[in-house]
Amino acid sequence: MDTRQLASFVAVAQRLSFTRAAAELSFAQSTVTAHVKALERDLGVGLFYRMPGRIRLTDAGDRLLPYATRILELTESAREAAGHSEPAGALVVGTMESLTSYRLLPVVEYLHLRYARLRIALRPSICAETCEAVLETTYDCGFLIDTSRSFSGLESKVLCEEPLVIVAGRDHRLAGKPDLADDDLRIERLIETEPGCAYREQLEHVLATGDGEPPPVLELGSIDAIKRSVASGLGIALLPRVTVAEELARGELLRLDWTPPFQVYTQVVWRTERTGDPALTALLDTATKVIDEQVEDAAAG
């Protein structure tokens, strides 16, 4: 367990509402729910009875509440006694739209709640552009999805492997067809993000014809636009699984039976001289914890 999980548990227990607890903590409700579920998994016991329209503490939750409250109080006292230097200042962060929307918002929420003097600005950027901007000091750090796990002149850390899936609309001719081959995809229109995206480049390389001709492409500027176009039958798309998990669960999109012959990783890069900077360290530590929780929740769900 960690203090974020305990803080979410205490807020929910005191208000008997995930919605009101999330509002007080300035978290998304899904973040508070994930914290409580992770705490329940760690303890091996349910903490709330969940009933239509209301919740209440289980006996285990009732016993935990005073301990959790005391732990949070002691944590704050220890921080003050040690003369903890709170991260402060501004961090300009380059990141892809898919990571902003599906990985980093809980990170920003947590930092905003915990460090009032730390300001974070997210800037849209992709892969090679991100690394170049970090090297040129335009960005303090950058989050990206790439096949590589090292970058010239930069420190880097892999946060998770990012599974990719090919998706299509429910009525697509390939939907439900088993064991698709590369040739099955070559004649399909690909709906893709802008050039410079590592997994787009890898897919086009795999599906290029013998003369190097890339497959037909419809290029769109956002993940949401790509998903809507795929659902309407305009083509197929290769996307990080995390970005289409809800649509797959609802049946709005279907996963095609084709596995990419390459892997990509969500990772963060920064300049060596920034290593140890309190603001950057707070961001890196929080991103590591939050994304670890996201991966665990996806595996458990």
Short mmCIF file of C-alpha atoms in Angstrom, two decimals:
data_model
loop_
_atom_site.label_atom_id
_atom_site.label_comp_id
_atom_site.label_asym_id
_atom_site.label_seq_id
_atom_site.Cartn_x
_atom_site.Cartn_y
_atom_site.Cartn_z
CA MET A 1 0.00 0.00 0.00
CA ASP A 2 1.06 3.62 -0.43
CA THR A 3 -0.15 6.96 0.89
CA ARG A 4 -2.12 7.79 -2.28
CA GLN A 5 -4.17 4.64 -1.88
CA LEU A 6 -4.72 5.37 1.82
CA ALA A 7 -5.70 8.98 1.10
CA SER A 8 -8.29 7.84 -1.43
CA PHE A 9 -9.61 5.18 0.96
CA VAL A 10 -9.94 7.66 3.85
CA ALA A 11 -11.70 10.25 1.66
CA VAL A 12 -14.21 7.67 0.38
CA ALA A 13 -14.73 6.23 3.88
CA GLN A 14 -15.41 9.64 5.38
CA ARG A 15 -17.89 10.68 2.66
CA LEU A 16 -19.20 7.25 1.63
CA SER A 17 -19.01 8.47 -1.95
CA PHE A 18 -16.38 7.92 -4.61
CA THR A 19 -17.64 10.98 -6.50
CA ARG A 20 -17.35 13.38 -3.53
CA ALA A 21 -13.98 11.91 -2.53
CA ALA A 22 -12.63 12.44 -6.04
CA ALA A 23 -13.84 16.05 -6.06
CA GLU A 24 -12.15 16.76 -2.72
CA LEU A 25 -8.87 15.18 -3.79
CA SER A 26 -8.97 16.79 -7.27
CA PHE A 27 -8.65 13.31 -8.80
CA ALA A 28 -10.68 11.69 -11.52
CA GLN A 29 -13.23 9.30 -10.02
CA SER A 30 -11.56 6.44 -11.93
CA THR A 31 -8.28 7.24 -10.17
CA VAL A 32 -9.87 7.05 -6.71
CA THR A 33 -11.60 3.80 -7.65
CA ALA A 34 -8.32 2.34 -8.90
CA HIS A 35 -6.54 3.34 -5.67
CA VAL A 36 -9.17 1.64 -3.50
CA LYS A 37 -9.18 -1.51 -5.65
CA ALA A 38 -5.37 -1.68 -5.49
CA LEU A 39 -5.49 -1.34 -1.70
CA GLU A 40 -8.10 -4.10 -1.47
CA ARG A 41 -5.93 -6.36 -3.63
CA ASP A 42 -2.88 -5.61 -1.49
CA LEU A 43 -4.74 -6.37 1.75
CA GLY A 44 -6.67 -9.30 0.31
CA VAL A 45 -9.98 -8.08 1.70
CA GLY A 46 -12.92 -5.92 0.60
CA LEU A 47 -13.13 -2.49 2.25
CA PHE A 48 -16.56 -1.36 1.00
CA TYR A 49 -19.91 -2.95 0.33
CA ARG A 50 -20.98 -1.57 -3.06
CA MET A 51 -24.75 -1.34 -3.44
CA PRO A 52 -26.96 0.45 -5.97
CA GLY A 53 -26.75 4.14 -5.20
CA ARG A 54 -24.68 3.84 -2.03
CA ILE A 55 -21.70 2.24 -0.32
CA ARG A 56 -20.71 1.43 3.24
CA LEU A 57 -17.62 0.19 5.01
CA THR A 58 -17.06 -3.50 5.60
CA ASP A 59 -15.84 -4.61 9.03
CA ALA A 60 -12.32 -4.70 7.61
CA GLY A 61 -12.70 -1.18 6.23
CA ASP A 62 -13.99 0.05 9.56
CA ARG A 63 -10.97 -1.42 11.35
CA LEU A 64 -8.54 0.02 8.80
CA LEU A 65 -9.88 3.59 8.85
CA PRO A 66 -8.24 4.84 12.10
CA TYR A 67 -4.92 3.26 11.14
CA ALA A 68 -5.01 4.78 7.65
CA THR A 69 -5.85 8.19 9.09
CA ARG A 70 -2.97 7.96 11.57
CA ILE A 71 -0.52 6.83 8.87
CA LEU A 72 -1.38 9.87 6.74
CA GLU A 73 -0.94 12.18 9.74
CA LEU A 74 2.42 10.61 10.63
CA THR A 75 3.59 10.83 7.02
CA GLU A 76 2.90 14.54 6.94
CA SER A 77 4.58 15.05 10.32
CA ALA A 78 7.64 13.11 9.22
CA ARG A 79 7.88 15.17 6.05
CA GLU A 80 7.76 18.39 8.05
CA ALA A 81 10.26 17.14 10.64
CA ALA A 82 12.76 16.14 7.98
CA GLY A 83 12.58 19.56 6.40
CA HIS A 84 11.28 18.03 3.18
CA SER A 85 12.06 20.30 0.23
CA GLU A 86 8.90 20.48 -1.82
CA PRO A 87 9.36 20.32 -5.60
CA ALA A 88 8.62 23.68 -7.16
CA GLY A 89 8.93 25.56 -10.43
CA ALA A 90 7.81 24.75 -13.96
CA LEU A 91 8.29 21.63 -16.05
CA VAL A 92 7.59 21.71 -19.78
CA VAL A 93 6.86 18.17 -20.93
CA GLY A 94 6.60 16.88 -24.49
CA THR A 95 4.19 14.01 -24.92
CA MET A 96 2.01 12.17 -27.42
CA GLU A 97 -1.76 12.66 -27.43
CA SER A 98 -2.35 8.99 -26.59
CA LEU A 99 -0.12 9.24 -23.51
CA THR A 100 -1.63 12.53 -22.39
CA SER A 101 -5.16 11.16 -22.53
CA TYR A 102 -4.62 7.58 -21.38
CA ARG A 103 -1.51 7.51 -19.18
CA LEU A 104 -0.52 10.92 -17.83
CA LEU A 105 -3.67 12.67 -16.60
CA PRO A 106 -3.62 10.81 -13.24
CA VAL A 107 0.07 11.73 -12.94
CA VAL A 108 -0.70 15.43 -13.41
CA GLU A 109 -3.66 15.21 -11.01
CA TYR A 110 -1.52 13.68 -8.29
CA LEU A 111 1.30 16.22 -8.67
CA HIS A 112 -1.17 19.11 -8.72
CA LEU A 113 -2.72 17.89 -5.47
CA ARG A 114 0.54 17.14 -3.69
CA TYR A 115 2.88 19.93 -4.84
CA ALA A 116 1.12 23.26 -5.00
CA ARG A 117 4.25 25.11 -6.19
CA LEU A 118 4.98 22.74 -9.07
CA ARG A 119 3.59 23.75 -12.47
CA ILE A 120 3.46 21.28 -15.36
CA ALA A 121 2.76 22.16 -18.99
CA LEU A 122 2.16 19.31 -21.45
CA ARG A 123 3.08 20.01 -25.07
CA PRO A 124 1.97 17.82 -28.02
CA SER A 125 4.92 16.09 -29.63
CA ILE A 126 5.87 12.72 -31.09
CA CYS A 127 8.93 10.46 -30.81
CA ALA A 128 11.92 11.94 -32.66
CA GLU A 129 10.59 15.48 -32.28
CA THR A 130 10.28 14.95 -28.54
CA CYS A 131 13.88 13.78 -28.15
CA GLU A 132 15.19 16.67 -30.25
CA ALA A 133 13.22 19.21 -28.24
CA VAL A 134 14.53 17.75 -24.96
CA LEU A 135 18.11 17.92 -26.25
CA GLU A 136 17.57 21.54 -27.31
CA THR A 137 16.12 22.34 -23.83
CA THR A 138 12.74 23.28 -25.31
CA TYR A 139 11.28 20.56 -23.10
CA ASP A 140 12.52 19.54 -19.67
CA CYS A 141 11.58 15.93 -20.42
CA GLY A 142 9.46 13.94 -22.83
CA PHE A 143 7.16 10.93 -22.78
CA LEU A 144 6.99 8.84 -25.91
CA ILE A 145 6.15 5.44 -27.40
CA ASP A 146 9.02 3.94 -29.37
CA THR A 147 10.70 0.69 -30.28
CA SER A 148 14.08 1.93 -29.08
CA ARG A 149 14.97 1.92 -25.40
CA SER A 150 17.98 4.24 -25.56
CA PHE A 151 18.40 7.68 -27.09
CA SER A 152 21.63 9.43 -27.99
CA GLY A 153 22.58 12.12 -25.49
CA LEU A 154 19.63 11.48 -23.19
CA GLU A 155 18.80 9.52 -20.07
CA SER A 156 15.76 7.31 -20.49
CA LYS A 157 13.50 5.02 -18.48
CA VAL A 158 11.05 2.42 -19.76
CA LEU A 159 7.75 2.76 -17.90
CA CYS A 160 5.94 -0.17 -19.52
CA GLU A 161 5.62 -2.22 -22.65
CA GLU A 162 2.77 -0.73 -24.68
CA PRO A 163 0.73 -3.49 -26.36
CA LEU A 164 -0.58 -2.63 -29.84
CA VAL A 165 -3.71 -3.91 -31.56
CA ILE A 166 -5.16 -3.65 -35.07
CA VAL A 167 -8.80 -2.60 -34.86
CA ALA A 168 -11.65 -2.44 -37.35
CA GLY A 169 -15.34 -1.62 -37.40
CA ARG A 170 -17.88 -4.30 -36.47
CA ASP A 171 -18.89 -4.92 -40.12
CA HIS A 172 -15.40 -4.94 -41.61
CA ARG A 173 -14.68 -7.81 -43.99
CA LEU A 174 -11.73 -8.99 -41.83
CA ALA A 175 -13.70 -8.97 -38.56
CA GLY A 176 -13.69 -12.45 -37.08
CA LYS A 177 -11.33 -13.89 -39.69
CA PRO A 178 -8.65 -15.97 -37.92
CA ASP A 179 -4.88 -15.92 -38.41
CA LEU A 180 -4.63 -12.85 -40.61
CA ALA A 181 -1.45 -12.53 -42.67
CA ASP A 182 0.36 -9.37 -43.71
CA ASP A 183 -1.15 -9.72 -47.21
CA ASP A 184 -4.64 -9.48 -45.71
CA LEU A 185 -3.80 -6.02 -44.40
CA ARG A 186 -1.85 -4.65 -47.38
CA ILE A 187 -4.91 -3.81 -49.44
CA GLU A 188 -6.72 -2.15 -46.55
CA ARG A 189 -6.73 1.59 -45.96
CA LEU A 190 -4.72 2.39 -42.82
CA ILE A 191 -6.00 5.22 -40.67
CA GLU A 192 -2.98 6.63 -38.90
CA THR A 193 -1.52 9.42 -36.83
CA GLU A 194 0.87 11.97 -38.29
CA PRO A 195 4.34 10.93 -39.61
CA GLY A 196 7.03 10.47 -36.96
CA CYS A 197 5.02 8.02 -34.85
CA ALA A 198 7.25 4.99 -34.24
CA TYR A 199 4.57 2.32 -34.48
CA ARG A 200 3.15 3.88 -37.67
CA GLU A 201 6.58 3.73 -39.28
CA GLN A 202 7.07 0.12 -38.17
CA LEU A 203 3.67 -0.94 -39.53
CA GLU A 204 4.26 0.74 -42.89
CA HIS A 205 7.64 -0.99 -43.13
CA VAL A 206 6.05 -4.40 -42.43
CA LEU A 207 3.25 -3.87 -44.95
CA ALA A 208 5.27 -2.20 -47.70
CA THR A 209 5.15 -4.06 -51.02
CA GLY A 210 8.20 -5.53 -52.71
CA ASP A 211 8.94 -2.25 -54.47
CA GLY A 212 8.76 -0.38 -51.17
CA GLU A 213 5.35 1.14 -51.88
CA PRO A 214 3.56 1.85 -48.58
CA PRO A 215 -0.06 0.78 -48.08
CA PRO A 216 -2.87 3.33 -48.64
CA VAL A 217 -3.10 5.71 -45.70
CA LEU A 218 -5.68 8.14 -44.34
CA GLU A 219 -3.86 10.46 -41.95
CA LEU A 220 -5.80 12.02 -39.07
CA GLY A 221 -4.65 14.27 -36.27
CA SER A 222 -6.19 12.68 -33.20
CA ILE A 223 -6.82 9.29 -31.62
CA ASP A 224 -10.54 10.03 -31.22
CA ALA A 225 -10.86 10.91 -34.91
CA ILE A 226 -9.06 7.71 -35.86
CA LYS A 227 -11.36 5.60 -33.67
CA ARG A 228 -14.51 7.23 -35.08
CA SER A 229 -13.29 6.70 -38.65
CA VAL A 230 -12.48 3.05 -37.99
CA ALA A 231 -15.88 2.47 -36.37
CA SER A 232 -17.60 3.98 -39.43
CA GLY A 233 -15.77 1.58 -41.75
CA LEU A 234 -13.27 3.91 -43.42
CA GLY A 235 -10.32 1.61 -42.69
CA ILE A 236 -8.29 -0.15 -40.02
CA ALA A 237 -5.83 1.25 -37.48
CA LEU A 238 -2.93 0.12 -35.33
CA LEU A 239 -3.23 1.75 -31.90
CA PRO A 240 -2.02 1.23 -28.34
CA ARG A 241 -4.45 -1.16 -26.67
CA VAL A 242 -4.98 1.26 -23.77
CA THR A 243 -6.53 3.82 -26.18
CA VAL A 244 -9.21 1.43 -27.48
CA ALA A 245 -9.91 -0.70 -24.39
CA GLU A 246 -13.31 0.90 -23.74
CA GLU A 247 -14.45 0.67 -27.38
CA LEU A 248 -13.40 -2.98 -27.55
CA ALA A 249 -15.27 -3.75 -24.33
CA ARG A 250 -18.44 -2.08 -25.68
CA GLY A 251 -18.14 -3.82 -29.04
CA GLU A 252 -17.84 -0.55 -30.96
CA LEU A 253 -14.50 -1.72 -32.40
CA LEU A 254 -13.19 -5.23 -33.01
CA ARG A 255 -9.64 -6.45 -32.59
CA LEU A 256 -8.32 -8.19 -35.71
CA ASP A 257 -6.41 -11.44 -35.37
CA TRP A 258 -2.98 -10.07 -36.31
CA THR A 259 -0.05 -9.53 -33.96
CA PRO A 260 2.57 -6.86 -34.81
CA PRO A 261 6.06 -8.37 -35.29
CA PHE A 262 7.58 -5.57 -33.21
CA GLN A 263 7.20 -4.15 -29.70
CA VAL A 264 6.99 -0.57 -28.48
CA TYR A 265 7.50 0.89 -25.03
CA THR A 266 6.17 3.90 -23.15
CA GLN A 267 9.18 5.70 -21.79
CA VAL A 268 10.46 9.01 -20.56
CA VAL A 269 13.62 10.88 -21.61
CA TRP A 270 15.50 13.76 -20.02
CA ARG A 271 18.90 15.44 -20.14
CA THR A 272 21.62 14.04 -17.88
CA GLU A 273 22.18 17.35 -16.08
CA ARG A 274 18.55 17.35 -14.90
CA THR A 275 19.01 14.05 -13.03
CA GLY A 276 18.32 14.64 -9.34
CA ASP A 277 16.30 17.82 -9.89
CA PRO A 278 13.49 17.66 -7.27
CA ALA A 279 10.73 18.67 -9.68
CA LEU A 280 11.80 16.19 -12.35
CA THR A 281 12.34 13.45 -9.76
CA ALA A 282 8.82 13.98 -8.43
CA LEU A 283 7.43 13.65 -11.96
CA LEU A 284 9.47 10.53 -12.78
CA ASP A 285 8.62 8.81 -9.49
CA THR A 286 4.92 9.59 -9.79
CA ALA A 287 4.75 8.49 -13.44
CA THR A 288 6.46 5.20 -12.54
CA LYS A 289 4.00 4.45 -9.72
CA VAL A 290 0.88 5.49 -11.59
CA ILE A 291 1.71 3.60 -14.80
CA ASP A 292 2.68 0.52 -12.79
CA GLU A 293 -0.80 0.65 -11.21
CA GLN A 294 -2.45 1.08 -14.62
CA VAL A 295 -0.63 -1.97 -15.98
CA GLU A 296 -1.55 -4.04 -12.90
CA ASP A 297 -5.20 -2.98 -13.16
CA ALA A 298 -5.30 -3.87 -16.88
CA ALA A 299 -3.82 -7.31 -16.15
CA ALA A 300 -6.26 -7.92 -13.29
CA GLY A 301 -9.25 -6.73 -15.30
#
